[in-house]
Amino acid sequence: MIPISVDGEATIPVALLAGWVQEQFEQWLPAVATMILFLTAIGSLVTKWLQPGFIRRSPFLTALLHVSPLWLIARLLACAFAVMVFFQAGPAFITSEDTGGLILFDLVAVLLSVFLFAGLLLPLLLDFGLLELCGALLTKIMRPIFTLPGRSSIDCVASWMGDGTIGVLLTNKQYTEGYYTKREAAVIGTTFSVVSITFTIVVLDQLNLTHLFLPYYLTIVLAGLVAAVVMPRIPPLSRKKDDYAPSADPRPDQSIPAHRNPFSWGVELAARRASTKQFSSVIVNGLKNVLDMWVGVIPIVMCIGTIALIIAEYTPLFQWLGAPFVPILTLLQVPEAAQAAQTMVIGFADMLLPAIIGSGIESEFTRFVIACVSVTQLIYLSEVGGLLLGSKVPVNFIDLVLIFLLRTLITLPVIVLMAHLIF
């Protein structure tokens, strides 16, 4: 979690290790991902139909492979998509490098390596007192401003410095262990799972705006904070119940005793937590985390991400959906509003699509707005959205659509105002 600078870019060790794996094993990762998706589909199918005794006797394997019919279909589709893309043996609209190829070779290959290290090292982050210390120090800030426990601040830092997927994984783990209620988990997963610093540079480079990094970064931080204050207080997030996960042992943030200062109380809570854990459990729990992420999440990303990109590439659906944004952008005095409108909604499919489509727009002002909006929307089906749907965090597809649109409407005026000041 310690931010480090590598080649002038801010990152964290987990992201650095994942990047090293991607460089060293780039040609092998798609094959490994395809094999994992194949074994997941077969394992889930066998479990559903035959219900082998060794799986029924293992709570971990049961949770991993015994899924609902909808998720079983998603896993089978993910397997089919991956096999067709890998062997280039299916319809072009599936195997194209702009649809299934983008998901398998670019996104899933990256997630495979990120999940490996995030999963293995997650127990070090969760089980030895860091979140208890952060919770005690930041409760007085997080509760009144964001309606969240103090420990949730670490989710935001993990996302911002590393990757949004790490924030979702942290949130899911904390929710299933009873540290977050349904409402808190939903708010954190859809509000604090921001994209990494490194990704913001990718967006700027795609839109030829790297010379505006500082004002751009200031703008997305400001817009993100505004959304984080507003979103928990309006539906659908405000309507989520403050109940804990059904199988979890509730562990709400403990209030700080009147005679104790936050730091000393946080250190005491952290020491109590660490004293209950053995380092031997890190390896076992870490391997379980990796399998849970690979088997539970990657198929959802492959299935939903491919379908969303097919719709974006081969139908005018996103152009139709973007039409209502034309008068809004015109009212806000954004140049080339008609061309920019579809980028306001196409980001729901994949985070890079707005930057790819918007790169042809002449107005630097408009490209700046697109760059900021694409990052502050947060909900992308090909990554964070797919991860949330595949996790235990209590949000459904309709929730994600509403949250995506609300975040866009909330952050857009802030971003345009900042753009007018900058330009």
Short mmCIF file of C-alpha atoms in Angstrom, two decimals:
data_model
loop_
_atom_site.label_atom_id
_atom_site.label_comp_id
_atom_site.label_asym_id
_atom_site.label_seq_id
_atom_site.Cartn_x
_atom_site.Cartn_y
_atom_site.Cartn_z
CA MET A 1 0.00 0.00 0.00
CA ILE A 2 3.01 2.32 0.27
CA PRO A 3 3.03 4.64 -2.79
CA ILE A 4 6.29 4.44 -4.73
CA SER A 5 7.59 6.20 -7.83
CA VAL A 6 8.76 4.08 -10.76
CA ASP A 7 9.95 5.75 -13.94
CA GLY A 8 8.24 8.94 -12.83
CA GLU A 9 4.86 7.29 -12.27
CA ALA A 10 3.10 6.79 -8.92
CA THR A 11 2.10 3.22 -8.14
CA ILE A 12 2.00 0.63 -5.35
CA PRO A 13 3.97 -2.65 -5.07
CA VAL A 14 0.95 -4.85 -5.91
CA ALA A 15 0.38 -3.01 -9.17
CA LEU A 16 4.13 -3.11 -9.89
CA LEU A 17 4.30 -6.89 -9.34
CA ALA A 18 1.24 -7.40 -11.53
CA GLY A 19 2.85 -5.29 -14.26
CA TRP A 20 6.02 -7.40 -14.08
CA VAL A 21 4.00 -10.60 -14.57
CA GLN A 22 2.22 -9.04 -17.53
CA GLU A 23 5.55 -8.15 -19.15
CA GLN A 24 7.24 -11.50 -18.48
CA PHE A 25 4.31 -13.78 -19.35
CA GLU A 26 2.36 -11.63 -21.80
CA GLN A 27 2.05 -14.40 -24.41
CA TRP A 28 0.89 -16.99 -21.86
CA LEU A 29 -1.72 -15.03 -19.89
CA PRO A 30 -4.56 -15.26 -22.47
CA ALA A 31 -4.06 -19.05 -22.65
CA VAL A 32 -4.09 -19.34 -18.84
CA ALA A 33 -7.21 -17.15 -18.66
CA THR A 34 -8.96 -19.29 -21.30
CA MET A 35 -8.10 -22.47 -19.38
CA ILE A 36 -9.41 -20.97 -16.12
CA LEU A 37 -12.66 -19.94 -17.82
CA PHE A 38 -13.01 -23.44 -19.36
CA LEU A 39 -12.41 -25.23 -16.04
CA THR A 40 -14.75 -22.84 -14.23
CA ALA A 41 -17.56 -23.51 -16.71
CA ILE A 42 -17.08 -27.30 -16.59
CA GLY A 43 -16.75 -27.32 -12.79
CA SER A 44 -19.89 -25.22 -12.32
CA LEU A 45 -21.83 -27.40 -14.78
CA VAL A 46 -20.75 -30.64 -13.08
CA THR A 47 -21.52 -29.20 -9.64
CA LYS A 48 -24.99 -28.08 -10.74
CA TRP A 49 -25.95 -31.39 -12.37
CA LEU A 50 -24.06 -34.10 -10.48
CA GLN A 51 -23.37 -32.41 -7.12
CA PRO A 52 -20.22 -34.46 -6.27
CA GLY A 53 -19.82 -35.32 -2.60
CA PHE A 54 -16.35 -33.79 -2.20
CA ILE A 55 -17.72 -30.41 -3.35
CA ARG A 56 -20.83 -30.60 -1.14
CA ARG A 57 -18.62 -31.34 1.88
CA SER A 58 -16.45 -28.27 1.25
CA PRO A 59 -18.08 -24.89 2.04
CA PHE A 60 -15.36 -23.14 0.02
CA LEU A 61 -15.83 -25.27 -3.14
CA THR A 62 -19.61 -25.07 -2.79
CA ALA A 63 -19.52 -21.28 -2.65
CA LEU A 64 -17.07 -21.26 -5.57
CA LEU A 65 -18.86 -23.60 -7.97
CA HIS A 66 -22.52 -23.89 -6.92
CA VAL A 67 -24.03 -20.80 -8.56
CA SER A 68 -27.48 -19.67 -9.66
CA PRO A 69 -28.72 -20.58 -13.18
CA LEU A 70 -28.09 -16.99 -14.37
CA TRP A 71 -24.46 -17.00 -13.26
CA LEU A 72 -24.02 -20.52 -14.69
CA ILE A 73 -25.15 -19.23 -18.08
CA ALA A 74 -22.74 -16.28 -17.72
CA ARG A 75 -19.85 -18.67 -16.98
CA LEU A 76 -20.72 -20.86 -19.97
CA LEU A 77 -20.91 -17.82 -22.25
CA ALA A 78 -17.61 -16.52 -20.88
CA CYS A 79 -15.98 -19.88 -21.67
CA ALA A 80 -17.44 -19.89 -25.19
CA PHE A 81 -16.33 -16.31 -25.86
CA ALA A 82 -12.80 -16.97 -24.57
CA VAL A 83 -12.34 -20.16 -26.63
CA MET A 84 -13.61 -18.46 -29.81
CA VAL A 85 -11.41 -15.41 -29.28
CA PHE A 86 -8.30 -17.39 -28.36
CA PHE A 87 -8.55 -19.71 -31.37
CA GLN A 88 -10.09 -17.02 -33.63
CA ALA A 89 -12.75 -19.57 -34.55
CA GLY A 90 -16.01 -17.70 -34.19
CA PRO A 91 -18.00 -14.80 -35.63
CA ALA A 92 -15.96 -11.65 -36.24
CA PHE A 93 -18.19 -9.56 -33.98
CA ILE A 94 -17.11 -11.77 -31.04
CA THR A 95 -13.46 -12.43 -31.93
CA SER A 96 -12.65 -8.88 -33.06
CA GLU A 97 -9.83 -7.07 -31.26
CA ASP A 98 -12.38 -4.34 -30.46
CA THR A 99 -14.78 -6.71 -28.63
CA GLY A 100 -13.86 -10.14 -27.25
CA GLY A 101 -10.21 -9.66 -28.17
CA LEU A 102 -10.02 -6.47 -26.12
CA ILE A 103 -11.52 -8.20 -23.08
CA LEU A 104 -9.47 -11.43 -23.24
CA PHE A 105 -6.07 -10.17 -24.39
CA ASP A 106 -6.05 -6.77 -22.67
CA LEU A 107 -8.40 -6.71 -19.69
CA VAL A 108 -8.67 -10.32 -18.47
CA ALA A 109 -4.94 -10.86 -18.86
CA VAL A 110 -4.34 -7.81 -16.67
CA LEU A 111 -6.92 -8.91 -14.08
CA LEU A 112 -5.32 -12.36 -13.90
CA SER A 113 -2.02 -10.91 -12.70
CA VAL A 114 -3.59 -8.22 -10.48
CA PHE A 115 -5.79 -10.82 -8.75
CA LEU A 116 -2.81 -13.12 -8.20
CA PHE A 117 -0.90 -10.66 -6.04
CA ALA A 118 -3.91 -8.79 -4.62
CA GLY A 119 -5.40 -12.10 -3.48
CA LEU A 120 -2.19 -13.52 -2.03
CA LEU A 121 -1.30 -10.33 -0.16
CA LEU A 122 -4.83 -9.28 0.83
CA PRO A 123 -4.63 -11.02 4.26
CA LEU A 124 -1.62 -8.84 5.14
CA LEU A 125 -3.74 -5.76 4.48
CA LEU A 126 -6.89 -7.02 6.21
CA ASP A 127 -5.86 -9.25 9.11
CA PHE A 128 -3.09 -7.48 11.00
CA GLY A 129 -4.59 -4.23 12.24
CA LEU A 130 -4.17 -1.62 9.49
CA LEU A 131 -7.90 -1.13 8.90
CA GLU A 132 -8.62 -0.94 12.63
CA LEU A 133 -6.04 1.84 13.00
CA CYS A 134 -7.35 3.76 9.97
CA GLY A 135 -10.91 3.28 11.20
CA ALA A 136 -10.18 4.88 14.56
CA LEU A 137 -8.25 7.78 13.02
CA LEU A 138 -10.73 8.63 10.28
CA THR A 139 -14.18 7.82 11.69
CA LYS A 140 -14.80 11.46 12.61
CA ILE A 141 -14.17 12.43 8.97
CA MET A 142 -15.74 9.55 7.05
CA ARG A 143 -19.01 9.32 9.03
CA PRO A 144 -20.27 12.90 8.78
CA ILE A 145 -19.05 13.54 5.24
CA PHE A 146 -19.49 10.19 3.47
CA THR A 147 -21.76 8.28 5.95
CA LEU A 148 -19.12 5.53 6.10
CA PRO A 149 -16.90 3.88 8.73
CA GLY A 150 -13.35 5.15 8.99
CA ARG A 151 -11.80 1.89 7.79
CA SER A 152 -13.38 2.48 4.35
CA SER A 153 -10.74 5.15 3.69
CA ILE A 154 -8.21 2.41 2.98
CA ASP A 155 -10.42 1.13 0.12
CA CYS A 156 -10.21 4.51 -1.55
CA VAL A 157 -6.44 4.72 -1.14
CA ALA A 158 -6.01 1.19 -2.53
CA SER A 159 -8.05 2.12 -5.59
CA TRP A 160 -6.52 5.51 -6.20
CA MET A 161 -2.91 4.40 -5.88
CA GLY A 162 -3.30 0.94 -7.39
CA ASP A 163 -6.44 -0.06 -9.23
CA GLY A 164 -10.22 0.16 -8.86
CA THR A 165 -10.44 -3.63 -8.85
CA ILE A 166 -8.37 -3.79 -5.65
CA GLY A 167 -10.88 -1.47 -3.95
CA VAL A 168 -13.79 -3.71 -4.99
CA LEU A 169 -11.99 -6.81 -3.71
CA LEU A 170 -11.27 -5.12 -0.39
CA THR A 171 -14.88 -4.00 -0.06
CA ASN A 172 -16.25 -7.46 -0.89
CA LYS A 173 -13.97 -9.11 1.65
CA GLN A 174 -14.83 -6.61 4.38
CA TYR A 175 -18.57 -6.98 3.69
CA THR A 176 -18.58 -10.78 3.84
CA GLU A 177 -16.59 -10.65 7.09
CA GLY A 178 -19.16 -8.34 8.75
CA TYR A 179 -17.27 -5.04 8.82
CA TYR A 180 -19.63 -3.24 6.43
CA THR A 181 -23.42 -3.23 6.21
CA LYS A 182 -25.21 -3.71 2.87
CA ARG A 183 -25.56 0.06 2.46
CA GLU A 184 -21.94 0.77 3.38
CA ALA A 185 -20.60 -1.92 1.04
CA ALA A 186 -22.76 -0.66 -1.84
CA VAL A 187 -21.66 2.96 -1.25
CA ILE A 188 -17.97 2.09 -1.00
CA GLY A 189 -18.01 -0.23 -4.01
CA THR A 190 -19.70 2.32 -6.29
CA THR A 191 -18.15 5.51 -4.91
CA PHE A 192 -14.61 4.75 -3.78
CA SER A 193 -13.50 2.17 -6.36
CA VAL A 194 -11.82 4.84 -8.44
CA VAL A 195 -9.40 4.25 -11.31
CA SER A 196 -5.69 4.38 -10.61
CA ILE A 197 -3.40 7.33 -11.15
CA THR A 198 -1.66 5.44 -13.95
CA PHE A 199 -4.94 4.93 -15.82
CA THR A 200 -5.67 8.66 -15.78
CA ILE A 201 -2.42 9.16 -17.68
CA VAL A 202 -3.51 6.56 -20.26
CA VAL A 203 -6.75 8.51 -20.81
CA LEU A 204 -4.89 11.80 -21.20
CA ASP A 205 -2.44 10.27 -23.64
CA GLN A 206 -5.28 8.84 -25.75
CA LEU A 207 -6.87 12.31 -25.94
CA ASN A 208 -3.57 14.20 -26.44
CA LEU A 209 -3.96 16.14 -23.19
CA THR A 210 -0.90 15.05 -21.20
CA HIS A 211 0.23 18.68 -20.90
CA LEU A 212 -2.90 19.33 -18.76
CA PHE A 213 -2.25 16.65 -16.15
CA LEU A 214 -2.29 18.89 -13.06
CA PRO A 215 -5.55 20.78 -13.80
CA TYR A 216 -7.08 17.50 -15.03
CA TYR A 217 -6.18 15.68 -11.83
CA LEU A 218 -7.47 18.54 -9.68
CA THR A 219 -10.74 18.46 -11.62
CA ILE A 220 -11.38 14.72 -11.21
CA VAL A 221 -10.53 14.86 -7.50
CA LEU A 222 -12.98 17.74 -6.96
CA ALA A 223 -15.75 16.14 -9.04
CA GLY A 224 -15.16 12.79 -7.34
CA LEU A 225 -15.48 14.33 -3.88
CA VAL A 226 -18.73 16.07 -4.82
CA ALA A 227 -20.18 12.77 -6.07
CA ALA A 228 -18.95 10.93 -2.95
CA VAL A 229 -20.81 13.40 -0.72
CA VAL A 230 -24.05 13.38 -2.72
CA MET A 231 -24.44 9.75 -3.87
CA PRO A 232 -24.83 8.06 -0.43
CA ARG A 233 -27.67 10.48 0.41
CA ILE A 234 -29.89 9.78 -2.63
CA PRO A 235 -31.52 6.60 -4.05
CA PRO A 236 -30.64 3.90 -4.88
CA LEU A 237 -27.77 3.88 -2.36
CA SER A 238 -29.70 5.65 0.41
CA ARG A 239 -32.37 2.92 0.25
CA LYS A 240 -29.97 0.07 0.95
CA LYS A 241 -30.53 -1.44 4.39
CA ASP A 242 -27.97 -1.18 7.16
CA ASP A 243 -28.03 -4.96 7.58
CA TYR A 244 -24.96 -7.17 7.56
CA ALA A 245 -24.28 -10.07 5.20
CA PRO A 246 -26.46 -13.09 6.16
CA SER A 247 -23.50 -15.35 6.99
CA ALA A 248 -21.34 -12.64 8.57
CA ASP A 249 -20.56 -11.95 12.21
CA PRO A 250 -21.31 -8.19 12.52
CA ARG A 251 -18.24 -6.16 13.49
CA PRO A 252 -19.21 -2.49 13.31
CA ASP A 253 -16.68 0.26 13.96
CA GLN A 254 -16.17 0.58 17.69
CA SER A 255 -16.74 4.07 19.09
CA ILE A 256 -13.73 5.71 20.69
CA PRO A 257 -14.01 5.85 24.52
CA ALA A 258 -14.27 9.37 25.91
CA HIS A 259 -10.95 9.15 27.78
CA ARG A 260 -8.93 7.85 24.81
CA ASN A 261 -7.43 9.63 21.81
CA PRO A 262 -8.06 8.17 18.34
CA PHE A 263 -4.47 7.10 17.72
CA SER A 264 -3.89 5.15 20.92
CA TRP A 265 -7.33 3.54 20.64
CA GLY A 266 -6.62 2.60 17.01
CA VAL A 267 -3.27 1.05 17.95
CA GLU A 268 -4.96 -0.99 20.69
CA LEU A 269 -7.65 -2.27 18.31
CA ALA A 270 -5.00 -3.06 15.69
CA ALA A 271 -2.91 -5.00 18.21
CA ARG A 272 -5.96 -7.01 19.29
CA ARG A 273 -6.72 -7.89 15.70
CA ALA A 274 -3.14 -8.86 14.87
CA SER A 275 -2.84 -11.03 18.01
CA THR A 276 -5.62 -13.32 16.75
CA LYS A 277 -3.88 -14.12 13.46
CA GLN A 278 -1.00 -16.41 12.50
CA PHE A 279 1.19 -15.78 9.47
CA SER A 280 0.57 -19.38 8.40
CA SER A 281 -3.02 -18.38 7.64
CA VAL A 282 -1.82 -15.77 5.13
CA ILE A 283 -0.86 -18.38 2.54
CA VAL A 284 -4.04 -20.47 2.90
CA ASN A 285 -6.38 -17.48 2.91
CA GLY A 286 -4.40 -15.83 0.13
CA LEU A 287 -4.74 -18.85 -2.16
CA LYS A 288 -8.48 -19.00 -1.42
CA ASN A 289 -8.75 -15.31 -2.32
CA VAL A 290 -6.98 -15.87 -5.64
CA LEU A 291 -9.26 -18.78 -6.59
CA ASP A 292 -12.33 -16.83 -5.49
CA MET A 293 -11.33 -13.91 -7.73
CA TRP A 294 -10.27 -16.00 -10.72
CA VAL A 295 -13.32 -18.29 -10.66
CA GLY A 296 -15.94 -15.85 -9.37
CA VAL A 297 -15.04 -12.62 -11.10
CA ILE A 298 -13.14 -13.20 -14.36
CA PRO A 299 -16.02 -15.09 -16.07
CA ILE A 300 -18.41 -12.22 -15.31
CA VAL A 301 -15.99 -9.68 -16.76
CA MET A 302 -15.44 -11.81 -19.88
CA CYS A 303 -19.17 -12.35 -20.45
CA ILE A 304 -20.59 -8.92 -19.67
CA GLY A 305 -17.64 -6.99 -21.08
CA THR A 306 -17.76 -8.80 -24.43
CA ILE A 307 -21.52 -8.36 -24.80
CA ALA A 308 -21.31 -4.66 -23.91
CA LEU A 309 -18.54 -4.02 -26.42
CA ILE A 310 -20.43 -5.88 -29.16
CA ILE A 311 -23.42 -3.59 -28.54
CA ALA A 312 -21.15 -0.52 -28.56
CA GLU A 313 -19.33 -1.48 -31.74
CA TYR A 314 -22.11 -2.93 -33.90
CA THR A 315 -25.31 -1.11 -32.91
CA PRO A 316 -26.34 2.54 -32.59
CA LEU A 317 -27.71 1.91 -29.09
CA PHE A 318 -25.20 4.12 -27.28
CA GLN A 319 -25.74 6.91 -29.81
CA TRP A 320 -29.47 6.79 -29.07
CA LEU A 321 -28.84 6.67 -25.33
CA GLY A 322 -26.47 9.63 -25.61
CA ALA A 323 -29.01 11.81 -27.44
CA PRO A 324 -30.48 13.33 -24.21
CA PHE A 325 -27.02 14.65 -23.32
CA VAL A 326 -26.84 16.84 -26.45
CA PRO A 327 -29.06 19.65 -25.02
CA ILE A 328 -27.33 19.33 -21.62
CA LEU A 329 -23.87 19.74 -23.16
CA THR A 330 -25.14 22.56 -25.38
CA LEU A 331 -26.59 24.36 -22.33
CA LEU A 332 -23.23 23.98 -20.57
CA GLN A 333 -21.54 25.52 -23.66
CA VAL A 334 -19.49 22.43 -24.52
CA PRO A 335 -18.29 22.58 -28.16
CA GLU A 336 -19.12 19.70 -30.52
CA ALA A 337 -21.89 18.58 -28.16
CA ALA A 338 -23.41 16.08 -30.62
CA GLN A 339 -20.13 14.20 -31.03
CA ALA A 340 -19.43 14.25 -27.30
CA ALA A 341 -22.91 13.07 -26.25
CA GLN A 342 -22.42 9.36 -26.89
CA THR A 343 -19.20 9.36 -24.87
CA MET A 344 -21.30 10.29 -21.84
CA VAL A 345 -22.97 6.84 -21.85
CA ILE A 346 -20.62 4.54 -23.73
CA GLY A 347 -18.27 4.52 -20.75
CA PHE A 348 -20.75 2.21 -19.06
CA ALA A 349 -19.47 -0.57 -21.34
CA ASP A 350 -15.74 0.07 -20.98
CA MET A 351 -13.65 2.81 -19.40
CA LEU A 352 -11.47 3.45 -22.46
CA LEU A 353 -14.28 3.74 -25.02
CA PRO A 354 -15.01 7.47 -24.32
CA ALA A 355 -11.34 8.33 -24.82
CA ILE A 356 -11.08 6.21 -27.98
CA ILE A 357 -14.22 7.73 -29.53
CA GLY A 358 -13.49 11.25 -28.27
CA SER A 359 -9.94 11.33 -29.63
CA GLY A 360 -11.27 12.51 -33.01
CA ILE A 361 -12.95 15.61 -31.57
CA GLU A 362 -11.12 18.82 -32.48
CA SER A 363 -12.03 20.94 -29.44
CA GLU A 364 -9.45 20.54 -26.67
CA PHE A 365 -12.06 21.84 -24.21
CA THR A 366 -14.46 19.01 -25.14
CA ARG A 367 -11.74 16.37 -25.03
CA PHE A 368 -10.82 17.60 -21.54
CA VAL A 369 -14.44 17.23 -20.39
CA ILE A 370 -14.64 13.72 -21.87
CA ALA A 371 -11.38 12.72 -20.16
CA CYS A 372 -12.67 13.88 -16.76
CA VAL A 373 -16.15 12.38 -17.11
CA SER A 374 -14.80 9.01 -18.26
CA VAL A 375 -12.78 8.70 -15.04
CA THR A 376 -15.34 10.02 -12.54
CA GLN A 377 -18.19 7.79 -13.78
CA LEU A 378 -16.48 4.78 -12.11
CA ILE A 379 -19.02 2.11 -13.17
CA TYR A 380 -17.69 0.14 -16.15
CA LEU A 381 -19.21 -3.25 -16.99
CA SER A 382 -15.92 -4.51 -18.39
CA GLU A 383 -14.18 -3.97 -15.06
CA VAL A 384 -15.60 -2.43 -11.85
CA GLY A 385 -19.25 -3.04 -12.84
CA GLY A 386 -18.55 -6.66 -13.73
CA LEU A 387 -16.56 -7.13 -10.52
CA LEU A 388 -19.40 -5.71 -8.41
CA LEU A 389 -21.97 -7.97 -10.08
CA GLY A 390 -19.72 -10.98 -9.55
CA SER A 391 -19.03 -10.11 -5.92
CA LYS A 392 -21.21 -10.35 -2.82
CA VAL A 393 -21.64 -6.54 -2.66
CA PRO A 394 -25.44 -5.98 -2.70
CA VAL A 395 -25.92 -4.11 -5.99
CA ASN A 396 -27.73 -5.31 -9.10
CA PHE A 397 -27.59 -4.28 -12.75
CA ILE A 398 -30.37 -1.67 -12.43
CA ASP A 399 -28.55 -0.13 -9.45
CA LEU A 400 -25.38 0.18 -11.51
CA VAL A 401 -27.22 1.84 -14.42
CA LEU A 402 -28.83 4.41 -12.09
CA ILE A 403 -25.59 5.06 -10.21
CA PHE A 404 -23.67 5.51 -13.47
CA LEU A 405 -26.20 8.05 -14.80
CA LEU A 406 -26.45 9.92 -11.50
CA ARG A 407 -22.66 10.15 -11.16
CA THR A 408 -22.49 11.51 -14.72
CA LEU A 409 -25.16 14.15 -14.06
CA ILE A 410 -23.60 15.17 -10.73
CA THR A 411 -19.99 15.42 -11.90
CA LEU A 412 -20.59 16.87 -15.39
CA PRO A 413 -21.46 20.45 -14.25
CA VAL A 414 -18.47 20.49 -11.86
CA ILE A 415 -16.14 19.30 -14.62
CA VAL A 416 -17.47 21.80 -17.20
CA LEU A 417 -17.18 24.65 -14.68
CA MET A 418 -13.55 23.71 -14.02
CA ALA A 419 -12.92 23.43 -17.77
CA HIS A 420 -14.27 26.95 -18.32
CA LEU A 421 -11.91 28.23 -15.61
CA ILE A 422 -8.92 26.35 -17.09
CA PHE A 423 -9.57 27.26 -20.73
#
